[in-house]
Amino acid sequence: MKKVIEVKSLTKEYKGLRAVDDLSFDVYSGEILGLLGPNGSGKSTTINCLLSLLKFQTGSIQIFGKSMSPTAYEIKKQIGVVFQEVAVFQELTVRENIEYFCGLYIKNKKMRNEYVEEAIQLVGLEEFKKFYPKQLSGGLLRRLNIACGIAHKPKLIFLDEPTVAVDPQSRNHILDGIKRLRNEGATIIYTTHYMEEVEILCDRVIILDKGKIIASGTPDELKELAKIEEKVSVEIEKISTEKLEEMKRFKNVDDVKYIDGILVVTYQKGKNNLIHLIDYLKKENLQYNKIYSERPTLNDVFLELTGKELRD
Amino acid sequence: MFGHNFKCALKTLFKNKVLLFWTFAFPIILGTLFHMAFQDIESNETLDVIDIAIVENESWKENKILSHVFDELEGDLFSITYGSEEEAIALLNDHKISGYLILSDTLKVVVKENGIDQTVLKFVVEEITETEEIMKQIAFRNPMKEESFYQNLYSMIGQIQNENKVELVDISNQNLSYTMIEFYTLIAMTCLYGGMLGLYVVNQNLANQSHNGKRIAVSPTPKWKVILSSALAGYVVQLVGIALLFLYTTFVLHVDYGNDILKVIFLTLMGCFAGLSMGIMIATLFKVSENTKTGIIIAFTMLCCFLSGMMGITMKYLIDKNIPILNLINPASMITDGFYALYYYDTFSRYYFDLMSLFLFSLLMILLSIRSLRRQKYDSI
Ligand SMILES: Nc1ncnc2c1ncn2[C@@H]1O[C@H](COP(=O)(O)OP(=O)(O)OP(=O)(O)O)[C@@H](O)[C@H]1O
Ligand SMILES: [Mg+2]
């Protein structure tokens, strides 16, 4: 597959703080690469270095096979960026904002107008064209933010937490739009700390912690790393420590925890784990409310690798 | 790209109500207030005139300036009896006058008791003595038309009357220069406030100053094009604002800016440029919020205008006399003084000096900001 970005040993330090630590990775044409990591893990810093906004101490960055620099206009033409912070002009309407940013890339007026309309459709802001940013809700504003970054049909798109603080409906709209962009041939780098998003969206994931890559691969490959295959949670009023110990000795069980009225049993592998557990609870006459079984999430992977939760 | 960005910058500026208030509305409001204040003074009821005596000795007869000043004040602020010192003392003892003046080396005020009249008298005399001193210096250093000299004198008298809340009589057919100076400082203020426009647009273009700046920085438009077109837009809006102010003060408030329109325009263009470059300097050099930066411009401008006589012409004379160096770093005083020189002097050397100072000030501002304007990559954003 064709490499779109090649990052070699990128290190970025702010005064005394190493935000990105010897990072190397490639991005391939047509994929959605997720950069997953908790707050402060260096996602935004990495993106800003890739875009030549930030100076960095060591490392090399090639985009479309050429070295990236602030004056690499040929490269920049093909890039679209949606920053973590909403960046729009308060004095311009939705349409004017998109038109302005698109105009920094596309000179031809007719073409520009078409692109602007398409972008408005993509993010679903048709009814808000004449609105000013402060008249938009948080979710709509995020959609505008995205439209401003991608209206010029870039081949390579950086999205830095575009869905932060967005309601589920808006979020689905945004995610659908991103998938459409990929289907139209764009390569996408997507940062987030929502693993759900990564799981439904990304072809490949890089997990960052403290500026370092701690794991990478497809979501399924990563889940293998978690060493667990099933996780069963039971809402239960109370349970004795002896019983917890007893359950730990069951077949396939990796760990048993009881926190805040929820019993969590994780299994390394095996079938019918849930049925066995229900039988046991019945036999012991333990009353429970809800019981559900889950596949491990990237959060579990993160927990396994770092010993801490992805989101706090 | 240049045109595209220019258009967008114009649009954002013309839609920014806060900026428009400071650069368009505020000067017009302030101008109107000035105008009303002067009208008010004109229609004020006359206070009782103060009875005084002046000892008409040799020194008094020789001193043209002082006798002129007191002639002007006669009947208006003072009712004056001229005579010998003995006569004056007699009048004072009979309580016919509040005090008398006698000129030897200095102008002395003699009073018997303390009261409002006596205080006013003393204050006015102090004021006049000071003014006389300044007038002499000015006359000595700058060749002026005789007409201008008296214009000046009248203006000082006007000032004195003003400060003593006394009716202001229209001494000549022209506006008093006291009023004129206020309007000159108003123009200076507007020029400098225009810096806010430059500040705002350029701030939006810098990746280390605003989110929009980051977006613009990753686009394939060269940075100089973006900044130059934005600054130009800021300048254009600034000029529109100042044109409105000129129209309003000339046609509605009947302020006279003199006859050399071209020189007036040129000075204004230069003044606006100084304001713009100051705004850009503040935009690039400080890393604080936009509101704080606007605050810095407002505070700095007000200070400059105060020092060039906006809140009282005495300030201008005091600084001209005691710390002239301040005028060399105060852009508001360069602009005010430029207008002043155009109006009062026959020669243009003072005007050109002011123009040159403004140019150097602007150049300094731009030199200060050029390094950060050219920067493309940042240590931290
Ligand atoms: N301008 C700056 N100056 C100094 N330190 C910074 C600066 N920006 C970020 N940092 C530090 O660098 C580290 C990485 O920050 P970065 O913003 O890249 O994280 P992130 O992964 O994007 O986090 P988030 O999910 O909160 O957006 C953090 O520890 C942060 O405190
Ligand atoms: Mg971030």
XYZ file of C-alpha atoms and ligand atoms in Angstrom:
725
model
C 0.000 0.000 0.000
C 1.086 3.545 -0.723
C 2.486 5.541 2.146
C 0.924 8.970 2.531
C 2.754 9.991 5.678
C 6.035 8.727 7.007
C 7.054 9.880 10.458
C 10.484 8.926 11.753
C 11.544 9.310 15.384
C 9.628 12.509 16.070
C 10.429 14.110 19.405
C 8.835 17.322 20.633
C 9.598 18.947 23.944
C 7.850 21.918 25.458
C 9.911 23.658 28.086
C 11.127 20.658 30.026
C 8.173 18.473 29.087
C 8.506 15.748 26.480
C 5.092 15.708 24.819
C 6.038 13.447 21.916
C 8.735 10.875 22.471
C 10.562 9.270 19.551
C 7.435 8.565 17.562
C 7.619 6.660 14.273
C 4.676 5.563 12.197
C 3.310 5.455 8.671
C -0.087 6.293 7.293
C -1.297 4.461 4.212
C -3.421 5.707 1.389
C -7.152 5.331 1.884
C -7.161 4.305 5.519
C -8.641 5.868 8.598
C -5.915 5.804 11.202
C -7.001 6.384 14.764
C -4.701 8.067 17.246
C -6.067 7.015 20.589
C -4.807 8.238 23.894
C -5.855 9.861 27.155
C -5.721 13.629 27.763
C -2.232 14.989 27.399
C -0.841 11.936 25.626
C 0.466 14.079 22.763
C -2.115 13.600 20.032
C -2.607 17.256 19.185
C 1.080 17.969 19.529
C 1.846 15.192 17.052
C -0.621 16.581 14.544
C 0.690 20.122 14.907
C 4.221 18.850 14.304
C 3.102 16.957 11.220
C 1.527 20.161 9.928
C 4.729 22.161 10.461
C 3.070 24.458 12.950
C 5.340 23.385 15.776
C 9.097 23.156 15.860
C 10.351 19.807 17.033
C 13.660 18.608 18.369
C 14.297 15.567 16.223
C 12.594 13.561 13.542
C 11.615 13.736 9.913
C 8.199 14.025 8.343
C 7.393 13.105 4.776
C 3.969 13.700 3.335
C 3.116 12.453 -0.165
C 6.754 11.444 -0.442
C 8.063 14.975 0.106
C 9.536 16.648 3.117
C 6.945 18.712 4.976
C 7.650 22.402 5.701
C 5.650 25.618 6.236
C 6.223 26.605 2.625
C 5.516 23.192 1.111
C 2.444 24.658 -0.565
C 2.037 21.749 -2.970
C 1.617 19.413 -0.021
C -0.522 21.815 1.953
C -2.958 22.152 -0.936
C -3.946 18.534 -0.500
C -4.361 18.621 3.258
C -7.425 19.464 5.282
C -7.333 20.020 9.018
C -10.013 20.112 11.663
C -8.447 21.328 14.858
C -9.527 20.337 18.306
C -10.677 23.885 18.984
C -13.457 25.426 16.946
C -11.819 27.876 14.554
C -14.346 30.061 12.756
C -14.990 33.781 12.356
C -17.749 34.983 14.628
C -18.645 37.757 12.188
C -19.222 35.443 9.248
C -22.200 33.193 8.638
C -21.941 29.440 8.321
C -21.736 29.675 4.563
C -19.339 32.617 4.539
C -16.996 30.829 6.926
C -16.841 27.705 4.805
C -16.456 29.812 1.690
C -13.616 31.791 3.205
C -11.556 28.805 4.287
C -12.286 26.952 1.063
C -11.131 30.063 -0.812
C -7.683 29.751 0.694
C -7.340 26.591 -1.417
C -9.669 26.942 -4.367
C -9.387 30.003 -6.574
C -12.063 29.176 -9.111
C -15.263 30.754 -7.850
C -17.722 28.435 -9.505
C -15.919 25.348 -8.322
C -15.621 26.863 -4.869
C -19.354 27.424 -4.627
C -20.028 23.820 -5.567
C -17.559 22.578 -3.001
C -19.073 24.770 -0.299
C -22.556 23.436 -0.985
C -21.271 19.876 -0.894
C -19.541 20.460 2.406
C -22.704 21.956 3.879
C -24.590 18.857 2.818
C -21.953 16.518 4.129
C -22.222 17.899 7.653
C -25.957 18.537 7.371
C -26.045 22.290 7.912
C -28.373 23.081 5.003
C -30.857 24.821 7.254
C -28.266 26.912 9.023
C -26.391 28.501 6.138
C -27.257 32.025 7.190
C -26.657 31.470 10.901
C -23.785 33.060 12.752
C -21.556 30.772 14.836
C -22.915 32.046 18.127
C -26.415 31.052 17.055
C -25.346 27.424 16.644
C -25.473 24.749 19.323
C -22.226 23.053 20.330
C -22.830 20.092 18.052
C -23.731 22.219 15.053
C -20.677 24.363 15.666
C -18.502 21.255 15.573
C -20.089 20.343 12.265
C -19.288 23.794 10.918
C -15.741 23.391 12.197
C -15.437 20.187 10.205
C -16.956 21.665 7.062
C -14.459 24.534 7.150
C -11.588 22.060 7.275
C -12.666 19.699 4.496
C -14.647 21.760 1.984
C -11.746 21.917 -0.461
C -11.772 18.116 -0.882
C -8.358 17.341 0.528
C -6.698 13.991 -0.089
C -5.364 13.871 3.431
C -7.466 14.907 6.396
C -6.499 15.458 10.015
C -9.343 15.401 12.488
C -8.444 16.234 16.069
C -11.255 15.157 18.371
C -13.961 16.546 16.116
C -16.755 15.066 18.197
C -15.763 16.228 21.626
C -18.818 17.460 23.564
C -21.228 16.488 20.813
C -24.532 14.690 21.388
C -24.894 11.145 19.989
C -27.077 12.246 17.085
C -24.646 14.903 15.912
C -21.814 12.505 16.503
C -23.321 9.842 14.275
C -23.851 12.448 11.620
C -20.230 13.464 11.858
C -18.947 9.889 11.818
C -21.060 9.080 8.773
C -19.634 12.109 7.034
C -16.103 10.996 7.812
C -16.787 7.551 6.410
C -18.117 9.163 3.264
C -14.931 11.170 2.889
C -12.896 8.006 3.180
C -15.095 6.259 0.644
C -14.469 9.153 -1.703
C -10.779 8.340 -1.455
C -9.399 10.489 1.359
C -6.838 9.284 3.859
C -7.817 10.243 7.391
C -6.022 10.634 10.673
C -8.472 10.725 13.481
C -7.640 11.437 17.097
C -9.967 10.757 19.939
C -10.195 9.342 23.384
C -13.508 7.652 22.717
C -12.742 4.032 21.956
C -16.275 3.440 20.668
C -15.549 5.840 17.824
C -12.309 4.134 16.998
C -13.969 0.750 16.910
C -16.642 1.722 14.432
C -14.506 4.062 12.350
C -10.837 3.172 12.200
C -9.057 0.680 10.038
C -5.958 0.902 12.149
C -5.229 2.338 15.553
C -2.172 3.715 17.280
C -2.462 3.932 21.025
C -0.434 6.723 22.576
C 0.478 7.271 26.164
C 2.864 9.963 27.399
C 3.988 10.686 23.864
C 4.934 7.095 23.091
C 3.265 4.415 20.992
C 2.267 1.629 23.324
C 0.409 -0.452 20.773
C -0.777 -0.358 17.189
C -2.775 -2.502 14.817
C -6.331 -3.101 13.683
C -8.943 -2.884 16.461
C -9.261 -6.669 16.453
C -5.522 -7.213 16.639
C -5.354 -4.871 19.568
C -8.078 -6.658 21.438
C -6.007 -9.810 21.328
C -3.506 -7.917 23.390
C -6.008 -7.577 26.159
C -5.644 -11.308 26.854
C -9.328 -11.530 27.575
C -12.096 -12.618 25.347
C -15.215 -12.023 27.316
C -16.277 -9.796 30.105
C -19.471 -10.456 32.066
C -20.936 -7.815 34.345
C -23.633 -8.573 36.935
C -25.558 -6.061 39.010
C -25.774 -7.654 42.410
C -26.625 -6.298 45.848
C -23.927 -8.022 47.847
C -21.590 -10.948 47.639
C -19.105 -12.389 50.092
C -15.373 -12.481 49.597
C -15.329 -16.262 49.871
C -17.665 -16.521 46.932
C -15.457 -14.158 44.893
C -12.455 -16.334 45.660
C -14.414 -19.415 44.717
C -15.379 -17.908 41.369
C -11.764 -17.042 40.591
C -11.020 -20.754 40.476
C -13.622 -21.417 37.753
C -12.498 -22.578 34.370
C -11.219 -19.844 31.973
C -11.670 -17.080 34.509
C -9.006 -14.411 34.351
C -10.164 -12.148 37.135
C -13.165 -11.391 39.357
C -13.888 -7.985 40.786
C -16.725 -6.508 42.787
C -16.931 -2.737 42.607
C -19.896 -0.475 43.380
C -22.488 -3.226 43.236
C -21.206 -4.649 40.003
C -19.539 -7.973 39.724
C -17.168 -8.174 36.771
C -15.864 -11.524 35.660
C -13.330 -11.600 32.834
C -12.583 -14.729 30.883
C -9.477 -15.510 28.902
C -11.321 -17.719 26.460
C -13.941 -20.415 26.276
C -17.610 -20.910 25.482
C -20.747 -20.925 27.606
C -19.059 -18.848 30.267
C -22.207 -16.813 30.836
C -24.429 -19.884 31.344
C -22.027 -21.347 33.854
C -22.022 -18.128 35.787
C -25.840 -17.887 35.838
C -26.085 -21.488 37.034
C -23.689 -20.727 39.822
C -25.582 -17.621 40.927
C -28.857 -19.592 40.991
C -27.320 -22.445 42.894
C -25.951 -20.080 45.514
C -29.284 -18.235 45.652
C -27.749 -14.884 44.807
C -30.245 -12.222 43.661
C -29.103 -10.173 40.696
C -30.718 -7.447 38.590
C -29.011 -7.256 35.264
C -26.421 -9.392 33.635
C -24.609 -8.772 30.394
C -21.695 -10.062 28.441
C -19.330 -7.911 26.407
C -16.428 -8.304 24.078
C -13.359 -6.529 25.410
C -12.999 -2.886 24.345
C -9.928 -0.860 23.562
C -10.282 0.507 27.027
C -9.491 -2.956 28.342
C -6.505 -3.061 26.045
C -5.337 0.228 27.407
C -5.934 -0.966 30.936
C -3.970 -4.109 30.283
C -1.041 -2.216 28.756
C -0.766 0.706 31.134
C -2.642 -0.318 34.229
C -4.876 2.742 34.001
C -8.163 3.709 32.430
C -8.188 5.476 29.083
C -10.720 7.941 30.306
C -10.753 9.190 33.801
C -5.918 34.896 -2.504
C -4.991 38.473 -1.685
C -8.367 39.784 -2.797
C -10.224 36.905 -1.199
C -8.620 37.475 2.142
C -8.954 41.243 1.874
C -12.673 40.927 1.258
C -13.149 38.579 4.158
C -11.166 40.809 6.498
C -13.273 43.812 5.473
C -16.426 41.844 6.139
C -15.325 40.709 9.579
C -14.303 44.226 10.545
C -17.486 45.861 9.356
C -19.504 43.311 11.285
C -17.582 43.567 14.518
C -19.723 45.823 16.663
C -17.223 46.310 19.448
C -14.515 47.462 17.070
C -16.900 49.707 15.201
C -18.005 51.269 18.437
C -14.493 52.230 19.432
C -13.302 53.354 16.048
C -16.461 54.861 14.543
C -19.031 55.710 17.182
C -16.929 56.627 20.203
C -14.959 59.449 18.532
C -18.184 60.930 17.164
C -19.863 60.728 20.552
C -16.860 62.260 22.246
C -16.699 65.004 19.626
C -20.342 65.780 20.241
C -19.724 65.921 23.971
C -16.834 68.315 23.473
C -19.026 70.460 21.319
C -21.823 70.473 23.875
C -19.436 71.270 26.662
C -18.157 74.328 24.831
C -21.636 75.451 23.935
C -22.547 75.044 27.530
C -19.706 77.247 28.546
C -20.848 79.825 26.046
C -24.369 79.935 27.363
C -23.400 79.806 31.007
C -24.604 82.550 33.210
C -21.995 85.122 33.976
C -20.553 85.037 37.419
C -20.190 88.255 39.267
C -17.119 89.978 38.038
C -14.346 90.463 40.552
C -13.360 94.017 41.358
C -9.632 94.494 41.256
C -7.142 97.246 40.840
C -3.955 97.246 38.805
C -1.059 99.487 39.654
C -0.205 101.252 36.442
C 3.535 101.653 36.885
C 6.241 101.695 34.207
C 6.722 97.929 34.051
C 3.014 97.463 33.505
C 2.884 99.889 30.644
C 5.829 98.167 29.006
C 4.378 94.679 29.247
C 2.248 94.336 26.123
C 1.196 90.769 26.717
C -0.127 91.263 30.202
C -1.976 94.446 29.431
C -3.522 92.725 26.443
C -4.618 89.785 28.512
C -6.214 91.939 31.181
C -7.904 94.094 28.572
C -9.521 90.957 27.316
C -10.603 89.894 30.765
C -11.950 93.294 31.694
C -15.679 93.333 32.208
C -15.842 89.648 31.785
C -13.953 88.210 34.663
C -12.642 91.355 36.291
C -13.743 94.895 36.711
C -10.460 96.748 36.749
C -9.542 100.105 38.199
C -6.141 101.425 37.097
C -4.154 103.797 39.289
C -1.237 104.271 41.646
C -0.327 101.864 44.408
C -1.664 104.227 47.070
C -5.035 104.397 45.403
C -5.105 100.631 45.192
C -4.311 100.234 48.875
C -7.063 102.683 49.734
C -9.584 100.768 47.654
C -8.490 97.560 49.302
C -8.904 99.010 52.780
C -12.354 100.254 51.881
C -13.281 96.780 50.661
C -14.014 98.235 47.221
C -11.767 95.625 45.584
C -10.859 92.045 46.353
C -7.194 92.649 45.652
C -4.762 94.493 43.484
C -1.950 93.548 41.164
C 1.451 95.082 40.987
C 4.109 94.196 38.455
C 7.753 94.502 39.310
C 9.963 91.523 38.491
C 6.979 89.318 38.862
C 3.299 89.919 38.944
C 2.271 90.177 42.583
C -1.235 89.785 43.959
C -2.098 91.704 47.118
C -5.185 90.732 49.081
C -6.431 91.454 52.557
C -8.757 88.636 53.357
C -9.380 85.140 52.070
C -12.425 84.292 50.036
C -13.588 82.826 46.783
C -12.853 85.990 44.828
C -9.361 86.196 46.196
C -8.702 82.557 45.398
C -9.962 82.983 41.870
C -7.834 86.067 41.467
C -4.705 84.353 42.666
C -5.357 81.328 40.529
C -5.970 83.355 37.404
C -2.871 85.419 37.936
C -0.757 82.311 38.383
C -2.229 80.888 35.272
C -1.598 84.059 33.322
C 1.960 84.373 34.496
C 2.669 80.856 33.431
C 1.005 81.338 30.098
C 2.843 84.562 29.516
C 6.086 82.745 30.077
C 5.180 80.068 27.598
C 3.996 82.620 25.077
C 7.275 84.413 25.279
C 9.151 81.208 24.719
C 7.025 80.205 21.815
C 7.355 83.589 20.244
C 11.061 83.430 20.728
C 11.522 80.009 19.250
C 8.954 79.911 16.518
C 8.368 82.737 14.131
C 4.613 83.141 14.014
C 2.211 85.315 12.235
C 1.171 88.071 14.534
C -2.380 86.978 14.005
C -1.516 83.468 15.123
C 0.240 84.777 18.138
C -2.868 86.527 19.310
C -4.974 83.537 18.349
C -2.876 81.626 20.753
C -3.193 84.220 23.347
C -6.956 84.239 23.011
C -6.989 80.531 23.321
C -5.153 80.775 26.595
C -7.492 83.372 27.804
C -10.324 81.141 26.770
C -8.712 78.410 28.741
C -8.390 80.557 31.804
C -11.983 81.639 31.571
C -13.047 78.092 31.116
C -11.292 76.826 34.104
C -12.914 79.504 36.148
C -16.354 78.675 34.850
C -16.852 82.068 33.392
C -18.781 82.945 30.316
C -16.738 82.525 27.203
C -17.137 85.362 24.809
C -16.441 84.810 21.166
C -13.347 86.890 20.908
C -12.795 86.545 17.215
C -15.017 85.122 14.524
C -13.026 81.954 14.423
C -13.407 79.039 16.764
C -11.220 79.209 19.752
C -8.109 77.180 19.439
C -8.847 75.691 22.803
C -11.671 73.839 21.133
C -9.479 73.182 18.148
C -6.840 71.378 20.167
C -9.501 69.161 21.666
C -10.633 68.168 18.212
C -7.080 67.597 17.071
C -6.578 65.206 19.941
C -9.852 63.584 18.995
C -8.496 62.899 15.518
C -5.283 61.589 17.073
C -7.313 59.311 19.328
C -9.250 57.952 16.379
C -6.058 57.297 14.429
C -4.603 55.335 17.320
C -7.832 53.502 18.105
C -7.676 52.351 14.515
C -4.880 50.136 15.760
C -7.597 47.881 17.143
C -8.653 47.053 13.614
C -5.143 46.083 12.599
C -4.753 44.182 15.820
C -7.929 42.239 15.284
C -7.353 41.085 11.731
C -3.684 40.302 12.156
C -4.428 38.412 15.350
C -6.779 36.231 13.332
C -3.907 35.402 10.999
C -1.298 34.277 13.476
C -1.172 30.622 14.396
C 0.212 31.332 17.851
C -2.492 33.907 18.598
C -5.776 32.456 17.443
C -7.421 29.248 16.313
C -8.324 30.814 12.991
C -4.654 31.631 12.622
C -3.807 27.928 12.823
C -6.282 27.125 10.106
C -4.894 29.844 7.895
C -1.323 28.746 8.623
C -1.920 25.212 7.331
C -3.449 26.498 4.099
C -1.299 26.909 0.993
C -1.640 30.706 1.049
C 1.687 32.417 1.778
C 1.691 34.150 5.109
C 2.776 37.559 3.857
C -0.201 37.690 1.495
C -2.620 36.972 4.292
C -1.112 39.487 6.684
C -0.671 42.230 4.139
C -4.194 41.927 2.808
C -5.628 41.893 6.327
C -3.607 44.890 7.423
C -4.706 46.738 4.307
C -8.326 45.941 5.121
C -7.766 47.265 8.646
C -6.316 50.452 7.197
C -9.205 50.940 4.814
C -11.791 50.569 7.578
C -9.774 52.946 9.717
C -9.837 55.538 6.946
C -13.570 55.168 6.491
C -14.018 55.800 10.211
C -11.826 58.859 10.254
C -13.451 60.230 7.100
C -16.808 60.009 8.854
C -15.384 61.820 11.851
C -14.005 64.572 9.644
C -17.303 64.965 7.846
C -19.221 65.035 11.084
C -16.975 67.496 12.885
C -16.663 69.752 9.845
C -20.262 69.899 8.726
C -22.195 69.277 11.919
C -19.927 70.683 14.605
C -18.313 73.299 12.351
C -14.757 72.534 13.334
C -12.224 74.228 11.100
C -9.164 72.244 10.150
C -7.520 74.977 8.154
C -7.260 75.457 4.434
C -4.500 73.092 3.429
C -6.732 70.079 2.913
C -4.043 67.996 1.231
C -1.690 68.406 4.140
C -4.498 67.602 6.554
C -5.262 64.424 4.634
C -1.642 63.433 4.439
C -1.170 63.915 8.150
C -4.264 61.834 8.833
C -3.092 59.041 6.539
C 0.218 58.970 8.357
C -1.507 59.092 11.740
C -3.714 56.161 10.828
C -0.703 54.247 9.645
C 0.987 54.869 12.977
C -2.107 53.567 14.750
C -2.277 50.523 12.512
C 1.357 49.594 12.985
C 1.019 50.075 16.723
C -1.952 47.681 16.664
C 0.025 45.117 14.706
C 2.937 45.426 17.087
C 0.658 44.761 20.039
C -0.988 41.870 18.189
C 2.282 40.121 17.520
C 4.412 40.899 20.514
C 2.094 40.174 23.390
C 0.692 36.771 24.069
C -2.441 37.731 25.955
C -6.101 37.534 25.081
C -7.495 39.731 22.360
C -9.555 41.697 24.861
C -6.497 42.456 26.931
C -4.726 43.667 23.827
C -7.634 45.919 22.957
C -7.454 47.177 26.515
C -3.776 47.941 26.081
C -4.535 49.992 22.970
C -7.317 51.911 24.700
C -5.220 52.659 27.756
C -2.154 53.646 25.767
C -4.184 55.848 23.432
C -5.953 57.601 26.273
C -2.664 58.264 28.027
C -1.136 59.646 24.842
C -4.164 61.858 24.214
C -4.179 63.103 27.772
C -0.533 64.045 27.461
C -1.219 65.887 24.238
C -3.975 68.000 25.738
C -7.248 66.144 25.370
C -8.389 66.828 28.912
C -7.011 70.330 29.114
C -4.705 72.235 26.887
C -2.453 73.173 29.795
C -1.077 69.658 29.662
C 0.205 70.218 26.150
C 1.924 73.439 27.125
C 3.374 71.967 30.264
C 4.869 69.094 28.333
C 6.021 71.273 25.454
C 7.795 73.381 28.001
C 9.114 70.915 30.553
C 9.456 67.472 29.000
C 9.456 67.963 25.218
C 11.120 64.577 24.838
C 7.753 62.981 25.621
C 6.371 64.456 22.423
C 8.964 62.552 20.471
C 7.576 59.222 21.611
C 3.920 60.129 21.891
C 2.169 59.491 18.575
C -0.964 61.355 19.686
C 1.057 64.459 20.345
C 2.752 64.141 16.938
C -0.644 64.113 15.253
C -2.113 66.876 17.418
C 0.936 69.013 16.989
C 0.916 68.458 13.253
C -2.590 69.879 12.982
C -1.695 72.651 15.354
C 1.356 73.568 13.300
C -0.658 73.529 10.102
C -3.208 75.878 11.580
C -0.953 78.332 13.333
C 2.346 78.509 11.525
C 3.345 80.097 8.285
C 6.192 77.698 7.720
C 5.786 73.974 7.449
C 8.937 72.801 9.151
C 7.121 71.894 12.342
C 4.455 70.039 10.358
C 7.062 68.064 8.464
C 8.875 67.311 11.656
C 5.689 65.844 13.118
C 5.073 63.871 9.953
C 8.592 62.491 10.057
C 8.230 61.557 13.715
C 5.055 59.657 12.903
C 6.786 57.824 10.119
C 9.664 56.847 12.385
C 7.231 55.726 15.068
C 5.422 53.497 12.553
C 8.684 52.123 11.273
C 9.763 51.243 14.780
C 6.461 49.458 15.420
C 6.828 47.426 12.253
C 10.445 46.572 12.955
C 9.405 45.346 16.379
C 6.770 43.040 14.948
C 8.484 41.851 11.796
C 10.304 38.961 13.444
C 7.198 37.361 14.826
C 5.234 38.172 11.697
C 7.728 36.225 9.614
C 7.843 33.236 11.944
C 6.266 30.144 10.441
C 6.885 27.479 13.073
C 6.409 27.927 16.761
C 7.841 26.425 19.920
C 4.404 26.338 21.361
C 0.969 27.317 20.122
N 1.735 25.049 24.432
C 2.137 24.142 25.318
N 3.101 24.453 26.224
C 3.530 23.557 27.111
N 3.055 22.310 27.218
C 2.099 21.917 26.361
C 1.574 22.818 25.373
N 0.633 22.170 24.678
C 0.545 20.932 25.196
N 1.423 20.778 26.211
C 1.651 19.543 26.992
O 2.024 18.531 26.114
C 1.382 17.307 26.435
C 0.622 16.794 25.233
O -0.455 17.673 24.979
P -1.430 17.461 23.746
O -2.285 18.647 23.665
O -0.650 17.098 22.554
O -2.283 16.217 24.251
P -3.553 15.548 23.608
O -3.244 14.119 23.473
O -3.963 16.263 22.395
O -4.618 15.739 24.771
P -6.191 16.019 24.687
O -6.866 14.725 24.553
O -6.486 16.650 26.005
O -6.418 16.938 23.541
C 0.506 17.610 27.641
O 1.180 17.170 28.783
C 0.370 19.076 27.645
O 0.278 19.562 28.961
Mg -5.561 17.328 21.859
